[in-house]
JSON list of C-alpha atoms in Angstrom, two decimals:
[
{"chain": "J", "resi": 1, "resn": "MET", "atom": "CA", "xyz": [-0.05, 0.00, 0.00]},
{"chain": "J", "resi": 2, "resn": "VAL", "atom": "CA", "xyz": [1.29, 3.55, -0.96]},
{"chain": "J", "resi": 3, "resn": "MET", "atom": "CA", "xyz": [0.94, 5.96, 1.70]},
{"chain": "J", "resi": 4, "resn": "GLN", "atom": "CA", "xyz": [-0.21, 9.45, 0.70]},
{"chain": "J", "resi": 5, "resn": "ARG", "atom": "CA", "xyz": [0.31, 12.67, 2.41]},
{"chain": "J", "resi": 6, "resn": "GLY", "atom": "CA", "xyz": [-2.39, 15.28, 2.56]},
{"chain": "J", "resi": 7, "resn": "GLY", "atom": "CA", "xyz": [-1.58, 19.06, 2.10]},
{"chain": "J", "resi": 8, "resn": "CYS", "atom": "CA", "xyz": [-2.85, 22.46, 2.94]},
{"chain": "J", "resi": 9, "resn": "VAL", "atom": "CA", "xyz": [-3.94, 25.34, 0.81]},
{"chain": "J", "resi": 10, "resn": "TYR", "atom": "CA", "xyz": [-3.21, 28.73, 2.50]},
{"chain": "J", "resi": 11, "resn": "ILE", "atom": "CA", "xyz": [-3.29, 32.39, 2.16]},
{"chain": "J", "resi": 12, "resn": "VAL", "atom": "CA", "xyz": [-0.80, 34.80, 3.82]},
{"chain": "J", "resi": 13, "resn": "THR", "atom": "CA", "xyz": [-1.02, 38.62, 3.64]},
{"chain": "J", "resi": 14, "resn": "ASN", "atom": "CA", "xyz": [0.83, 41.65, 4.71]},
{"chain": "J", "resi": 15, "resn": "GLN", "atom": "CA", "xyz": [0.08, 43.95, 7.51]},
{"chain": "J", "resi": 16, "resn": "THR", "atom": "CA", "xyz": [-2.32, 46.22, 5.63]},
{"chain": "J", "resi": 17, "resn": "HIS", "atom": "CA", "xyz": [-4.02, 43.10, 3.64]},
{"chain": "J", "resi": 18, "resn": "SER", "atom": "CA", "xyz": [-3.10, 44.82, 0.46]},
{"chain": "J", "resi": 19, "resn": "VAL", "atom": "CA", "xyz": [-1.34, 41.60, -0.82]},
{"chain": "J", "resi": 20, "resn": "LEU", "atom": "CA", "xyz": [-2.69, 38.18, -0.80]},
{"chain": "J", "resi": 21, "resn": "TYR", "atom": "CA", "xyz": [-0.56, 35.19, -1.54]},
{"chain": "J", "resi": 22, "resn": "THR", "atom": "CA", "xyz": [-2.09, 31.61, -1.98]},
{"chain": "J", "resi": 23, "resn": "GLY", "atom": "CA", "xyz": [0.08, 28.65, -1.62]},
{"chain": "J", "resi": 24, "resn": "ILE", "atom": "CA", "xyz": [0.08, 25.03, -0.89]},
{"chain": "J", "resi": 25, "resn": "THR", "atom": "CA", "xyz": [2.37, 22.83, 1.43]},
{"chain": "J", "resi": 26, "resn": "SER", "atom": "CA", "xyz": [2.45, 19.51, 3.08]},
{"chain": "J", "resi": 27, "resn": "ASP", "atom": "CA", "xyz": [3.88, 21.29, 6.30]},
{"chain": "J", "resi": 28, "resn": "ILE", "atom": "CA", "xyz": [1.79, 24.27, 7.26]},
{"chain": "J", "resi": 29, "resn": "ILE", "atom": "CA", "xyz": [3.74, 25.08, 10.40]},
{"chain": "J", "resi": 30, "resn": "GLY", "atom": "CA", "xyz": [7.10, 24.91, 8.69]},
{"chain": "J", "resi": 31, "resn": "ARG", "atom": "CA", "xyz": [6.04, 26.76, 5.62]},
{"chain": "J", "resi": 32, "resn": "ILE", "atom": "CA", "xyz": [4.52, 29.71, 7.47]},
{"chain": "J", "resi": 33, "resn": "SER", "atom": "CA", "xyz": [7.52, 29.79, 9.67]},
{"chain": "J", "resi": 34, "resn": "ASP", "atom": "CA", "xyz": [9.38, 30.27, 6.41]},
{"chain": "J", "resi": 35, "resn": "HIS", "atom": "CA", "xyz": [7.24, 33.14, 5.33]},
{"chain": "J", "resi": 36, "resn": "LYS", "atom": "CA", "xyz": [7.56, 34.81, 8.78]},
{"chain": "J", "resi": 37, "resn": "ASN", "atom": "CA", "xyz": [11.42, 34.41, 8.86]},
{"chain": "J", "resi": 38, "resn": "LYS", "atom": "CA", "xyz": [11.87, 35.29, 5.30]},
{"chain": "J", "resi": 39, "resn": "THR", "atom": "CA", "xyz": [13.96, 32.07, 4.70]},
{"chain": "J", "resi": 40, "resn": "TYR", "atom": "CA", "xyz": [13.84, 32.85, 1.04]},
{"chain": "J", "resi": 41, "resn": "PRO", "atom": "CA", "xyz": [14.55, 36.60, 1.01]},
{"chain": "J", "resi": 42, "resn": "GLN", "atom": "CA", "xyz": [14.23, 36.90, -2.90]},
{"chain": "J", "resi": 43, "resn": "SER", "atom": "CA", "xyz": [10.59, 35.45, -2.72]},
{"chain": "J", "resi": 44, "resn": "PHE", "atom": "CA", "xyz": [7.39, 37.11, -3.53]},
{"chain": "J", "resi": 45, "resn": "THR", "atom": "CA", "xyz": [6.11, 36.77, 0.10]},
{"chain": "J", "resi": 46, "resn": "ALA", "atom": "CA", "xyz": [9.45, 38.30, 1.49]},
{"chain": "J", "resi": 47, "resn": "LYS", "atom": "CA", "xyz": [9.46, 41.29, -0.97]},
{"chain": "J", "resi": 48, "resn": "TYR", "atom": "CA", "xyz": [5.71, 42.23, -0.13]},
{"chain": "J", "resi": 49, "resn": "LYS", "atom": "CA", "xyz": [6.07, 41.26, 3.50]},
{"chain": "J", "resi": 50, "resn": "CYS", "atom": "CA", "xyz": [3.31, 38.57, 3.54]},
{"chain": "J", "resi": 51, "resn": "ASN", "atom": "CA", "xyz": [3.72, 36.75, 6.63]},
{"chain": "J", "resi": 52, "resn": "LYS", "atom": "CA", "xyz": [0.35, 36.82, 8.28]},
{"chain": "J", "resi": 53, "resn": "LEU", "atom": "CA", "xyz": [-1.57, 33.46, 7.89]},
{"chain": "J", "resi": 54, "resn": "VAL", "atom": "CA", "xyz": [-5.29, 34.39, 7.45]},
{"chain": "J", "resi": 55, "resn": "TYR", "atom": "CA", "xyz": [-6.79, 31.25, 5.96]},
{"chain": "J", "resi": 56, "resn": "TYR", "atom": "CA", "xyz": [-5.76, 27.47, 5.63]},
{"chain": "J", "resi": 57, "resn": "LEU", "atom": "CA", "xyz": [-7.71, 24.27, 4.55]},
{"chain": "J", "resi": 58, "resn": "PHE", "atom": "CA", "xyz": [-6.28, 20.71, 5.16]},
{"chain": "J", "resi": 59, "resn": "TYR", "atom": "CA", "xyz": [-6.99, 18.19, 2.54]},
{"chain": "J", "resi": 60, "resn": "PRO", "atom": "CA", "xyz": [-6.40, 14.60, 3.13]},
{"chain": "J", "resi": 61, "resn": "ARG", "atom": "CA", "xyz": [-4.80, 13.91, -0.37]},
{"chain": "J", "resi": 62, "resn": "ILE", "atom": "CA", "xyz": [-2.22, 16.23, -1.88]},
{"chain": "J", "resi": 63, "resn": "GLU", "atom": "CA", "xyz": [-3.93, 15.86, -5.19]},
{"chain": "J", "resi": 64, "resn": "GLU", "atom": "CA", "xyz": [-7.03, 17.42, -3.70]},
{"chain": "J", "resi": 65, "resn": "ALA", "atom": "CA", "xyz": [-4.92, 20.20, -2.31]},
{"chain": "J", "resi": 66, "resn": "ILE", "atom": "CA", "xyz": [-3.33, 20.97, -5.57]},
{"chain": "J", "resi": 67, "resn": "ALA", "atom": "CA", "xyz": [-6.77, 21.08, -7.24]},
{"chain": "J", "resi": 68, "resn": "GLY", "atom": "CA", "xyz": [-7.99, 23.36, -4.28]},
{"chain": "J", "resi": 69, "resn": "GLU", "atom": "CA", "xyz": [-4.96, 25.75, -4.85]},
{"chain": "J", "resi": 70, "resn": "LYS", "atom": "CA", "xyz": [-5.56, 25.84, -8.62]},
{"chain": "J", "resi": 71, "resn": "ALA", "atom": "CA", "xyz": [-9.16, 26.79, -8.04]},
{"chain": "J", "resi": 72, "resn": "LEU", "atom": "CA", "xyz": [-8.41, 29.41, -5.38]},
{"chain": "J", "resi": 73, "resn": "LYS", "atom": "CA", "xyz": [-5.62, 30.99, -7.56]},
{"chain": "J", "resi": 74, "resn": "GLY", "atom": "CA", "xyz": [-7.87, 31.16, -10.38]},
{"chain": "J", "resi": 75, "resn": "SER", "atom": "CA", "xyz": [-10.49, 32.96, -8.45]},
{"chain": "J", "resi": 76, "resn": "SER", "atom": "CA", "xyz": [-10.82, 36.73, -7.99]},
{"chain": "J", "resi": 77, "resn": "ARG", "atom": "CA", "xyz": [-9.26, 38.62, -5.20]},
{"chain": "J", "resi": 78, "resn": "GLN", "atom": "CA", "xyz": [-12.86, 39.52, -4.14]},
{"chain": "J", "resi": 79, "resn": "ALA", "atom": "CA", "xyz": [-13.51, 35.69, -3.85]},
{"chain": "J", "resi": 80, "resn": "LYS", "atom": "CA", "xyz": [-10.37, 35.27, -1.77]},
{"chain": "J", "resi": 81, "resn": "ILE", "atom": "CA", "xyz": [-11.38, 38.20, 0.50]},
{"chain": "J", "resi": 82, "resn": "ASN", "atom": "CA", "xyz": [-14.93, 36.77, 0.85]},
{"chain": "J", "resi": 83, "resn": "LEU", "atom": "CA", "xyz": [-13.40, 33.42, 1.84]},
{"chain": "J", "resi": 84, "resn": "VAL", "atom": "CA", "xyz": [-11.24, 34.81, 4.65]},
{"chain": "J", "resi": 85, "resn": "ASN", "atom": "CA", "xyz": [-14.16, 37.01, 5.71]},
{"chain": "J", "resi": 86, "resn": "GLY", "atom": "CA", "xyz": [-16.23, 33.92, 6.06]},
{"chain": "J", "resi": 87, "resn": "LEU", "atom": "CA", "xyz": [-13.87, 31.99, 8.08]},
{"chain": "J", "resi": 88, "resn": "ASN", "atom": "CA", "xyz": [-11.58, 34.52, 9.87]},
{"chain": "J", "resi": 89, "resn": "PRO", "atom": "CA", "xyz": [-13.66, 37.82, 9.86]},
{"chain": "J", "resi": 90, "resn": "ALA", "atom": "CA", "xyz": [-11.07, 39.55, 12.20]},
{"chain": "J", "resi": 91, "resn": "TRP", "atom": "CA", "xyz": [-8.21, 38.61, 9.71]},
{"chain": "J", "resi": 92, "resn": "ALA", "atom": "CA", "xyz": [-6.29, 37.32, 12.68]},
{"chain": "J", "resi": 93, "resn": "ASP", "atom": "CA", "xyz": [-2.92, 35.69, 12.39]},
{"chain": "J", "resi": 94, "resn": "LEU", "atom": "CA", "xyz": [-3.88, 31.89, 12.57]},
{"chain": "J", "resi": 95, "resn": "TYR", "atom": "CA", "xyz": [-0.14, 30.78, 12.82]},
{"chain": "J", "resi": 96, "resn": "ASP", "atom": "CA", "xyz": [0.00, 31.06, 16.68]},
{"chain": "J", "resi": 97, "resn": "ASP", "atom": "CA", "xyz": [-3.12, 28.72, 16.92]},
{"chain": "J", "resi": 98, "resn": "LEU", "atom": "CA", "xyz": [-1.55, 26.25, 14.83]},
{"chain": "J", "resi": 99, "resn": "ILE", "atom": "CA", "xyz": [1.67, 25.94, 16.97]},
{"chain": "J", "resi": 100, "resn": "LYS", "atom": "CA", "xyz": [-0.46, 25.60, 19.99]},
{"chain": "J", "resi": 101, "resn": "GLU", "atom": "CA", "xyz": [-2.22, 22.56, 18.83]}
]
């Protein structure tokens, strides 16, 4: 039997919520830590200071996560804002809750 790992689709933003970045990862805590610490200083998220996790959704299979990311990236900015507002209306940084679990 082949074991498959799930994945998370996530949205990070900057302090003023003027930039939204959509990503996918199999290690949400590690990946958001990378964004916060600017592990990749030349990356889009480092350049635009996107380090606030405002949305994430876990999928049990990575293929589902990839499809979810493609759908989210293909949606409008307003659709992403509506998604965040629906699940995290305060636009709180969800990272701290993740590391407490």
